[in-house]
Tab-separated table of C-alpha atoms and ligand atoms in Angstrom:
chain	number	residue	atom	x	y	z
A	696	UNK	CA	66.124	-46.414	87.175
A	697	UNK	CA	66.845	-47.490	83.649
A	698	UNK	CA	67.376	-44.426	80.788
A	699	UNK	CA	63.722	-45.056	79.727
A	700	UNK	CA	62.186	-45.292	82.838
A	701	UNK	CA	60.033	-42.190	84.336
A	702	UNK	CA	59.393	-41.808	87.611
A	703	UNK	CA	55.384	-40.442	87.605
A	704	UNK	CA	55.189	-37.278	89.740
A	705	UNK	CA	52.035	-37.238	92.287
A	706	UNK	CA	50.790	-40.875	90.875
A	707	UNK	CA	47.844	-41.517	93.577
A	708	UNK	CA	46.824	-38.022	94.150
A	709	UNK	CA	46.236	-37.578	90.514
A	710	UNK	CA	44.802	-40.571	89.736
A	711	UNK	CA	42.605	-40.587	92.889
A	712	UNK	CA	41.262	-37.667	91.354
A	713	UNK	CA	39.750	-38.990	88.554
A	714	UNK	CA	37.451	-41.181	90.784
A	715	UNK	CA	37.806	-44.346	88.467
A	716	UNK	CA	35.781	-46.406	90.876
A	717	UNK	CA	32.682	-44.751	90.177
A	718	UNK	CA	32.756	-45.194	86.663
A	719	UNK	CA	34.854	-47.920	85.862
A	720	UNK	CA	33.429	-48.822	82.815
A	721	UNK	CA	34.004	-44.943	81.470
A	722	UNK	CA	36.119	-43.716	79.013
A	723	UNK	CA	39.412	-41.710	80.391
A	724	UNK	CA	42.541	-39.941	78.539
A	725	UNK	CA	45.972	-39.355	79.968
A	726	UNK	CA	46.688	-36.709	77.022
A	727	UNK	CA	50.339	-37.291	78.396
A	728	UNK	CA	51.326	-41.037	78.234
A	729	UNK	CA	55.360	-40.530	78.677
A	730	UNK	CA	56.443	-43.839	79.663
A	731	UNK	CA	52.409	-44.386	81.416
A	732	UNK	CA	53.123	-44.634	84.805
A	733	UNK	CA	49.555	-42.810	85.567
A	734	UNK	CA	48.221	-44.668	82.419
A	735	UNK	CA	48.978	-48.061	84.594
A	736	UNK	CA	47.568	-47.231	87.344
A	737	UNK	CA	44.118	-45.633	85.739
A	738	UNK	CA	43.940	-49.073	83.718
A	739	UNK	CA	44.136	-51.143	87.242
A	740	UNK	CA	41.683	-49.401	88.409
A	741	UNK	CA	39.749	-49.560	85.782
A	742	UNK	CA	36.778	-52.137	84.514
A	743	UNK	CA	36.659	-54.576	82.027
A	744	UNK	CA	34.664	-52.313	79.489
A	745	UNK	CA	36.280	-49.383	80.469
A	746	UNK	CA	38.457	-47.391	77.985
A	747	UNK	CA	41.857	-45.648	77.813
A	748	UNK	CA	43.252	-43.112	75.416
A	749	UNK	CA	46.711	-42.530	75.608
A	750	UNK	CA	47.525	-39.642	73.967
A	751	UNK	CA	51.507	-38.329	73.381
A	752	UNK	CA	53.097	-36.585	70.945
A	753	UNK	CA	56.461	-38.376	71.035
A	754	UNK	CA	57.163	-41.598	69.128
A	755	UNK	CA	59.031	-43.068	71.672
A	756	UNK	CA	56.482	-42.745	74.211
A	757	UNK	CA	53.802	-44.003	71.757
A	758	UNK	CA	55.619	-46.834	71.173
A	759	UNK	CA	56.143	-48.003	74.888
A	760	UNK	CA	52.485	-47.319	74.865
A	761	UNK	CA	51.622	-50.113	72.166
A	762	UNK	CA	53.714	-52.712	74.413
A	763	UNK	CA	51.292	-52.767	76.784
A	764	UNK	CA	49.176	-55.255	75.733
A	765	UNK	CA	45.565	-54.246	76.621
A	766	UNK	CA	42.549	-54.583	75.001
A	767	UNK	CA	40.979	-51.399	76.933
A	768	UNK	CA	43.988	-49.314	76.043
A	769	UNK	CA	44.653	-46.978	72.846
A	770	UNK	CA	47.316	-44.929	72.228
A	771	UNK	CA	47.457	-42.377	69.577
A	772	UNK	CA	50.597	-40.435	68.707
A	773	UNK	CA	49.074	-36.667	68.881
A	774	UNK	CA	49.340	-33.278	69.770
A	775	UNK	CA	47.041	-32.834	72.905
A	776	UNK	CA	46.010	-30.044	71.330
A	777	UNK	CA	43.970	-32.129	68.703
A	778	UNK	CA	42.255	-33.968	71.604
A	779	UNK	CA	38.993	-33.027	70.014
A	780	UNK	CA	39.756	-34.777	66.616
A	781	UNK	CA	41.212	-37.509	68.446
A	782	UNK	CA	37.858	-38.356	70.184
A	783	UNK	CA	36.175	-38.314	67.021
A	784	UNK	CA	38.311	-40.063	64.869
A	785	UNK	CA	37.835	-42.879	67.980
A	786	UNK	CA	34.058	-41.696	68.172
A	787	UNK	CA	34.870	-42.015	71.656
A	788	UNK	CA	31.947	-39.383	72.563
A	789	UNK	CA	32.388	-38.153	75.610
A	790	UNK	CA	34.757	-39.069	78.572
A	791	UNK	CA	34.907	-39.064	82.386
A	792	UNK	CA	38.371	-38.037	83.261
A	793	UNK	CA	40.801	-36.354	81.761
A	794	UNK	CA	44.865	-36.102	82.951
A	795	UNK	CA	47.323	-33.936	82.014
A	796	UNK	CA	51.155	-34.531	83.450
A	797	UNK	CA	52.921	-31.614	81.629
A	798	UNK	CA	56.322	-30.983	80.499
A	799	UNK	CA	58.636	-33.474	79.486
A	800	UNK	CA	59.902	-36.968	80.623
A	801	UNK	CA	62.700	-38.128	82.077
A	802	UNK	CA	63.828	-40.370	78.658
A	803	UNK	CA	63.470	-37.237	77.182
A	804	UNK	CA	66.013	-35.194	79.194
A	805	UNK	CA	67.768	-38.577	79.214
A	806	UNK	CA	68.360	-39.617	75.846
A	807	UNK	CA	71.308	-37.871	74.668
A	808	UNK	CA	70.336	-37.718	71.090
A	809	UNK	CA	67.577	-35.561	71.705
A	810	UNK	CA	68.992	-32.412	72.626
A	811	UNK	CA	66.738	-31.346	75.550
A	812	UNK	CA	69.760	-31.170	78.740
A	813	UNK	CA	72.698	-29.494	78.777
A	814	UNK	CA	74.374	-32.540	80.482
A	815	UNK	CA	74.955	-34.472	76.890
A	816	UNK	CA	76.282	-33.036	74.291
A	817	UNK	CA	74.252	-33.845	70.939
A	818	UNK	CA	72.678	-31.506	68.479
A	819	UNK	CA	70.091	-29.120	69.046
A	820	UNK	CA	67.073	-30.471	68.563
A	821	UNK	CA	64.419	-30.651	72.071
A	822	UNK	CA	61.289	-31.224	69.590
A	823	UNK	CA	58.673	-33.747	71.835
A	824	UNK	CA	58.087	-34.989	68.443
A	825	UNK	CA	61.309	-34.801	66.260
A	826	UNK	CA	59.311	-35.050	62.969
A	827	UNK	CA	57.181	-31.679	62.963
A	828	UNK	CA	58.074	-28.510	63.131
A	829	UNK	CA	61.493	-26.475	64.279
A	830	UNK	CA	64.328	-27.896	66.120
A	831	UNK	CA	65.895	-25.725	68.951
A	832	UNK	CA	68.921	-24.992	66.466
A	833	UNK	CA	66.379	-23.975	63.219
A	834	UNK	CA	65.207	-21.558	65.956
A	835	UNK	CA	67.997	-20.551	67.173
A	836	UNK	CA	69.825	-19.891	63.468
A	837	UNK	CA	67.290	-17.755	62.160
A	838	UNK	CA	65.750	-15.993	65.393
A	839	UNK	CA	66.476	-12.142	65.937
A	840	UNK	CA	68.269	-11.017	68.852
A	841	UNK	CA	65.109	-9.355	69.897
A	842	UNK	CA	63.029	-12.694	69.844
A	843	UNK	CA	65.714	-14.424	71.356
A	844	UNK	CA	65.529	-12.088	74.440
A	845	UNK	CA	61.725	-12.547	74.697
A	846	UNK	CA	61.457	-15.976	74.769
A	847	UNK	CA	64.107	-16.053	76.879
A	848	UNK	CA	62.682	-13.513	79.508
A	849	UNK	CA	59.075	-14.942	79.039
A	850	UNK	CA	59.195	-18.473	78.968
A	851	UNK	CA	62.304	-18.819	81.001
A	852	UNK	CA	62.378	-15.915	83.208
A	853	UNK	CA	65.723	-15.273	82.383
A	854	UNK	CA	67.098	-12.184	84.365
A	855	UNK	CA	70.086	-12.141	81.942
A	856	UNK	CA	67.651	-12.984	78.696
A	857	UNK	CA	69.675	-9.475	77.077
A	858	UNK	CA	72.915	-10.486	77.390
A	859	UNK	CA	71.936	-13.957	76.702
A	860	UNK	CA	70.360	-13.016	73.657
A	861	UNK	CA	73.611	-11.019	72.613
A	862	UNK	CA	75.573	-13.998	73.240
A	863	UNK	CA	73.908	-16.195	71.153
A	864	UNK	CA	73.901	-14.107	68.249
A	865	UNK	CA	77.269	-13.372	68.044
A	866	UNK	CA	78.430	-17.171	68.813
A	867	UNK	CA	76.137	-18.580	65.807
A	868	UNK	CA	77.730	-15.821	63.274
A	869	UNK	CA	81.292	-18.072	64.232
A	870	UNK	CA	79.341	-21.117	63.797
A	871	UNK	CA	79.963	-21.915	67.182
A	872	UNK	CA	76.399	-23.029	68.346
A	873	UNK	CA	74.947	-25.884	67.340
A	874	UNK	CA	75.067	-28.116	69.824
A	875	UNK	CA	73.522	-28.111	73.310
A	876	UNK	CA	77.343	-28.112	74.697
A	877	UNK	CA	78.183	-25.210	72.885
A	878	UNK	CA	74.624	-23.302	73.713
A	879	UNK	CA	75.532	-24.360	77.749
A	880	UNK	CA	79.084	-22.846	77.288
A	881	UNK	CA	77.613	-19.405	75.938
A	882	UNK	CA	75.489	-18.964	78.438
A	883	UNK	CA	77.072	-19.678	81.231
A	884	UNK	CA	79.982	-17.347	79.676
A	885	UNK	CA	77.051	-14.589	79.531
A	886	UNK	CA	76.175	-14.891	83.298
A	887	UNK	CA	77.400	-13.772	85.754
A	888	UNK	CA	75.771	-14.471	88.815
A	889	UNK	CA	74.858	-18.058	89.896
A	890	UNK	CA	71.560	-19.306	91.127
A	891	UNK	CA	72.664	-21.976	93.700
A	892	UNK	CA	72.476	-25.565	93.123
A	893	UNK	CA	71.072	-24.502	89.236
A	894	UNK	CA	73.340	-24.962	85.969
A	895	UNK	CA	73.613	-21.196	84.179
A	896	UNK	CA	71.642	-22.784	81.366
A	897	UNK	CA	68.957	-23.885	83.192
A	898	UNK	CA	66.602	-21.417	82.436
A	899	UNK	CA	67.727	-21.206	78.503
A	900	UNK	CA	67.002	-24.605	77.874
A	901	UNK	CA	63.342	-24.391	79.632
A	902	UNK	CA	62.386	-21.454	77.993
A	903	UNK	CA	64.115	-22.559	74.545
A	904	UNK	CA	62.012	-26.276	74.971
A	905	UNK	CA	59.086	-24.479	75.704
A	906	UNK	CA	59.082	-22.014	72.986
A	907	UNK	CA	60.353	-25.038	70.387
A	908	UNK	CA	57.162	-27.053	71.795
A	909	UNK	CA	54.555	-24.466	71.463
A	910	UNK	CA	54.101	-26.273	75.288
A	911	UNK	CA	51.915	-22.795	76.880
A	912	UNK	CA	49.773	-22.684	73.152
A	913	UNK	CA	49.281	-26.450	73.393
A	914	UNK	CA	47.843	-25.781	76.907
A	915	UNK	CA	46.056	-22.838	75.928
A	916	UNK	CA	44.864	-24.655	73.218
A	917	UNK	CA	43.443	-27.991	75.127
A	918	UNK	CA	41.726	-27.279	78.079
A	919	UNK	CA	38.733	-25.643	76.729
A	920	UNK	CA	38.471	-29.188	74.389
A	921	UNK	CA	39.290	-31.392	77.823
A	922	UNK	CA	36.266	-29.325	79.115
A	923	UNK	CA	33.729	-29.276	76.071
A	924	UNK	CA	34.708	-33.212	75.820
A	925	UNK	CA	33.769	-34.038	79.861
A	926	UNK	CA	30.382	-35.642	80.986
A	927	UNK	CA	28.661	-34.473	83.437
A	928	UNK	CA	30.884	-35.150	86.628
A	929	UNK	CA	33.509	-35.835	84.593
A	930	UNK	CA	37.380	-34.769	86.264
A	931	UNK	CA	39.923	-33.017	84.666
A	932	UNK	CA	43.573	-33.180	86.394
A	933	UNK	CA	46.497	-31.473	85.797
A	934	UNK	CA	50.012	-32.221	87.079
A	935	UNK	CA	52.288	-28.422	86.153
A	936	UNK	CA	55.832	-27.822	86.681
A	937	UNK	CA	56.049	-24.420	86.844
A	938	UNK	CA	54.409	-21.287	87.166
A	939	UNK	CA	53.572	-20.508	83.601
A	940	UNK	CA	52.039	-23.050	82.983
A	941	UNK	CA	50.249	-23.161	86.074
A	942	UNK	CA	48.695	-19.532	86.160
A	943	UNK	CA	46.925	-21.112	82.675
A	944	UNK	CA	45.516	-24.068	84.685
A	945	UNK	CA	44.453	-21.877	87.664
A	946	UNK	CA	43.254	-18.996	85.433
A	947	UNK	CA	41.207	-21.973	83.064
A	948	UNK	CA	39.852	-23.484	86.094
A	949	UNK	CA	38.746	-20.321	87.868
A	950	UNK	CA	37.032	-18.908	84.731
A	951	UNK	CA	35.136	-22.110	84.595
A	952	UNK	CA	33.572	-22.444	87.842
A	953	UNK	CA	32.292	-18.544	87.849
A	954	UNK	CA	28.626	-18.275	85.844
A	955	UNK	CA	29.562	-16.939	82.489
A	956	UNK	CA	29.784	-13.507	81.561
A	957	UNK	CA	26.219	-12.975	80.297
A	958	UNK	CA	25.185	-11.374	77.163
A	959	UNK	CA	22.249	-9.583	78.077
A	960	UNK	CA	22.552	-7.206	80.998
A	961	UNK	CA	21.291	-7.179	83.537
A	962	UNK	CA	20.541	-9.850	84.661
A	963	UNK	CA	19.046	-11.402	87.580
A	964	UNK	CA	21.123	-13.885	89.734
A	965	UNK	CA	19.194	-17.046	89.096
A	966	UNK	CA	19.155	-16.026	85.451
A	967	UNK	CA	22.996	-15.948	85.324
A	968	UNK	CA	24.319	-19.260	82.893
A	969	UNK	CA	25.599	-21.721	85.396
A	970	UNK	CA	29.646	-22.136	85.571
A	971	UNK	CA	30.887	-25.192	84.123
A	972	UNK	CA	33.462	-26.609	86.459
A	973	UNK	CA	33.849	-26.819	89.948
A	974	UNK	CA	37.568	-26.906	91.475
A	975	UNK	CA	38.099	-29.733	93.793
A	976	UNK	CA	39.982	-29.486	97.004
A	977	UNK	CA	43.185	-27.222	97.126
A	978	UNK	CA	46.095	-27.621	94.792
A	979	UNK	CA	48.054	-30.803	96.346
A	980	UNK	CA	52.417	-30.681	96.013
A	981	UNK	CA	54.077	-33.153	97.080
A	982	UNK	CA	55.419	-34.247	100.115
A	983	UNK	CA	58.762	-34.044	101.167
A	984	UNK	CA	59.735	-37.527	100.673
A	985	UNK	CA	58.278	-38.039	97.426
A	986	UNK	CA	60.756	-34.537	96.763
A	987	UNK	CA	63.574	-36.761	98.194
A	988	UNK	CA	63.189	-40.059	96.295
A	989	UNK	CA	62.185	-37.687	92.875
A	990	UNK	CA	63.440	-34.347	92.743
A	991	UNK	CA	61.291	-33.796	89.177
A	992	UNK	CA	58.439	-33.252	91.393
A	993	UNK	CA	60.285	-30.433	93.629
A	994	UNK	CA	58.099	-27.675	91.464
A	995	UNK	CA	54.903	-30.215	90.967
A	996	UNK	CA	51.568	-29.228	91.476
A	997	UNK	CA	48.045	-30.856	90.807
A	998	UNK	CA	44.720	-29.091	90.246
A	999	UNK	CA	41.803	-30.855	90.039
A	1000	UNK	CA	38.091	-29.452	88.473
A	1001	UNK	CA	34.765	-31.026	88.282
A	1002	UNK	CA	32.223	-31.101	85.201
A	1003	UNK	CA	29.443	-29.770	86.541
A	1004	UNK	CA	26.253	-30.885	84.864
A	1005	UNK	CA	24.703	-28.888	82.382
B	1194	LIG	C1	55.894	-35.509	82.267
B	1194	LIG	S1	55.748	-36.585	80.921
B	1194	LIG	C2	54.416	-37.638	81.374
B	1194	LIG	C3	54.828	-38.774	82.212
B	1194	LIG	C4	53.759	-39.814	82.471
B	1194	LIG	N1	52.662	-39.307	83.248
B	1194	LIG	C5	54.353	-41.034	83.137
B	1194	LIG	O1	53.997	-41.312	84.287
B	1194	LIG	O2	55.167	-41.714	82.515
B	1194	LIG	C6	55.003	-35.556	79.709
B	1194	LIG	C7	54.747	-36.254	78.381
B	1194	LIG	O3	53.802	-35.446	77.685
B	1194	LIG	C8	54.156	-35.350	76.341
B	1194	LIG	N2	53.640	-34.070	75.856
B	1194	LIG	C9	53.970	-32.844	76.293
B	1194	LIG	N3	53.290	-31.910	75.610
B	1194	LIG	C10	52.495	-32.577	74.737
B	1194	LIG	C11	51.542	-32.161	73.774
B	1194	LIG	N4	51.284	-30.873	73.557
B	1194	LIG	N5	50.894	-33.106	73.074
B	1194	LIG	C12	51.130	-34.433	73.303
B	1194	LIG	N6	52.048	-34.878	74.176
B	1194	LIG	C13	52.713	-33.961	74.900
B	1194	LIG	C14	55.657	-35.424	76.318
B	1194	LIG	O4	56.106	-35.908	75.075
B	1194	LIG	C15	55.942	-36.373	77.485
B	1194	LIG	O5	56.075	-37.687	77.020
């Protein structure tokens, strides 16, 4: 595989989903165009007058995006967040699938100069989109031990996230951490037990990426729009990669398909406001040898909900 190529994770099952066939000439987003394997796939299967919105909030993916010359394609360098003003400024209206593939890509974690993997040494850095907000090491210089450690424990779940935390603080007085070498090298100095077959930093860097990305706000932040945005039958699917993320998917989804909470009690049954979504089939992994030819998809999972009509 070449440095910018990414290997999609569950590609059929999650595009499946989004029953394409039955509404090829709909509108559909992949809020998460990486390098667009799904985004190929939805536009075979898609019709002539059919539309695609790529949505990511990384240049580089945006502009492997724009190479693909297609007429029924649009990509739009975003937050997924602003899905909502994305539609709008495209007065797309509403759409009929929706697919999420969280996380980050492999040219991502790949590309040395963007300081996401402890395997290259570069700066710092692990921003999706390099030219908004904080950079892992703006974070890391200013944070107090005490945030350090919670980030740490909550978005990594770090069982050393203390003496972590500690470690950090007293390498960046010396000046000694601002590169993702020298952050590697601190914390595996700070650990002292091994999870097998898992760098010591392994945790760090997910929880420090995740915290630098906003990625569980962003998530928070979205699905209620993916929802509010869906026609009537309309799919949402999302791919997660671990279990943070994936208790907000689960916990959005199962919300949805209950009636909502009413405001005037009591009430009868048939008077209860219907639920909005209905969750289709069981959360799909994947199989063992699509583990073995992609080990990115080891932790994958795919849940898939229904628009249910108004
Ligand atoms: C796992 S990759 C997607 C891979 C893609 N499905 C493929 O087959 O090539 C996730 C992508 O989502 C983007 N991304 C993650 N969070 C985002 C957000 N909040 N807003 C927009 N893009 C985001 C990342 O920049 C990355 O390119």
């Amino acid at each position: 595989m070449s440095a910018d190529a990414h290997l999609p994770v569950l590609l059929h099952p999650a595009v499946d989903a989004l029953e394409i066939a039955s509404r090829s000439g709909g509108t559909f987003v992949d809020a998460t165009f990486g390098r667009g394997g799904h985004s190929r796939l939805i536009l075979e299967r898609l019709g002539p007058h059919g539309r695609l919105i790529a949505i990511d909030r990384d240049p580089d993916a945006v502009r492997a995006a724009r190479e693909i010359r297609d007429p029924r394609l649009v990509a739009v360098q975003a937050r997924f967040s602003e899905f909502q003003a994305v539609l709008d400024e495209l007065r797309a209206g509403g759409v009929d699938g929706v697919l999420f593939d969280l996380g980050v890509s492999s040219p991502q974690l790949d590309d040395p100069r963007r300081g996401f993997s402890f395997r290259f040494d570069a700066p710092l850095d692990m921003r999706m989109d390099p030219s908004q907000g904080a950079s892992a090491l703006d974070w890391l210089e200013r944070a107090d031990e005490a945030e350090i450690r919670e980030v740490l424990s909550s978005y990594g779940e770090e069982r050393f996230a203390k003496q972590i935390a500690k470690a950090i603080v007293a390498a960046r007085r010396g000046g000694a951490l601002r590169r993702t070498g020298e952050l590697a090298a601190v914390v595996a100095a700070a650990v002292r037990t091994r999870e097998p077959g898992q760098d010591p930093a392994t945790r760090t860097f997910q929880a420090v990426r995740i915290y630098v990305n906003q990625e569980l706000e962003e998530l928070s932040l979205t699905l209620p729009q993916a929802l509010a945005a869906l026609r009537p039958l309309g799919r949402l699917a999302v791919i997660s990669f671990h279990s943070l993320e994936d208790r907000i998917v689960k916990r959005f989804m199962r919300e949805a398909a209950r009636p909502a909470v009413p405001e005037r009690l009591p009430l009868r049954a048939r008077e209860l406001p219907p639920p909005k979504l209905r969750i289709v089939g069981r959360p799909v992994r994947p199989g063992a040898a699509e583990i073995r030819s992609n080990p990115r998809a080891r932790s994958a999972i795919l849940r898939v909900a229904e628009k249910l009509a108004a």
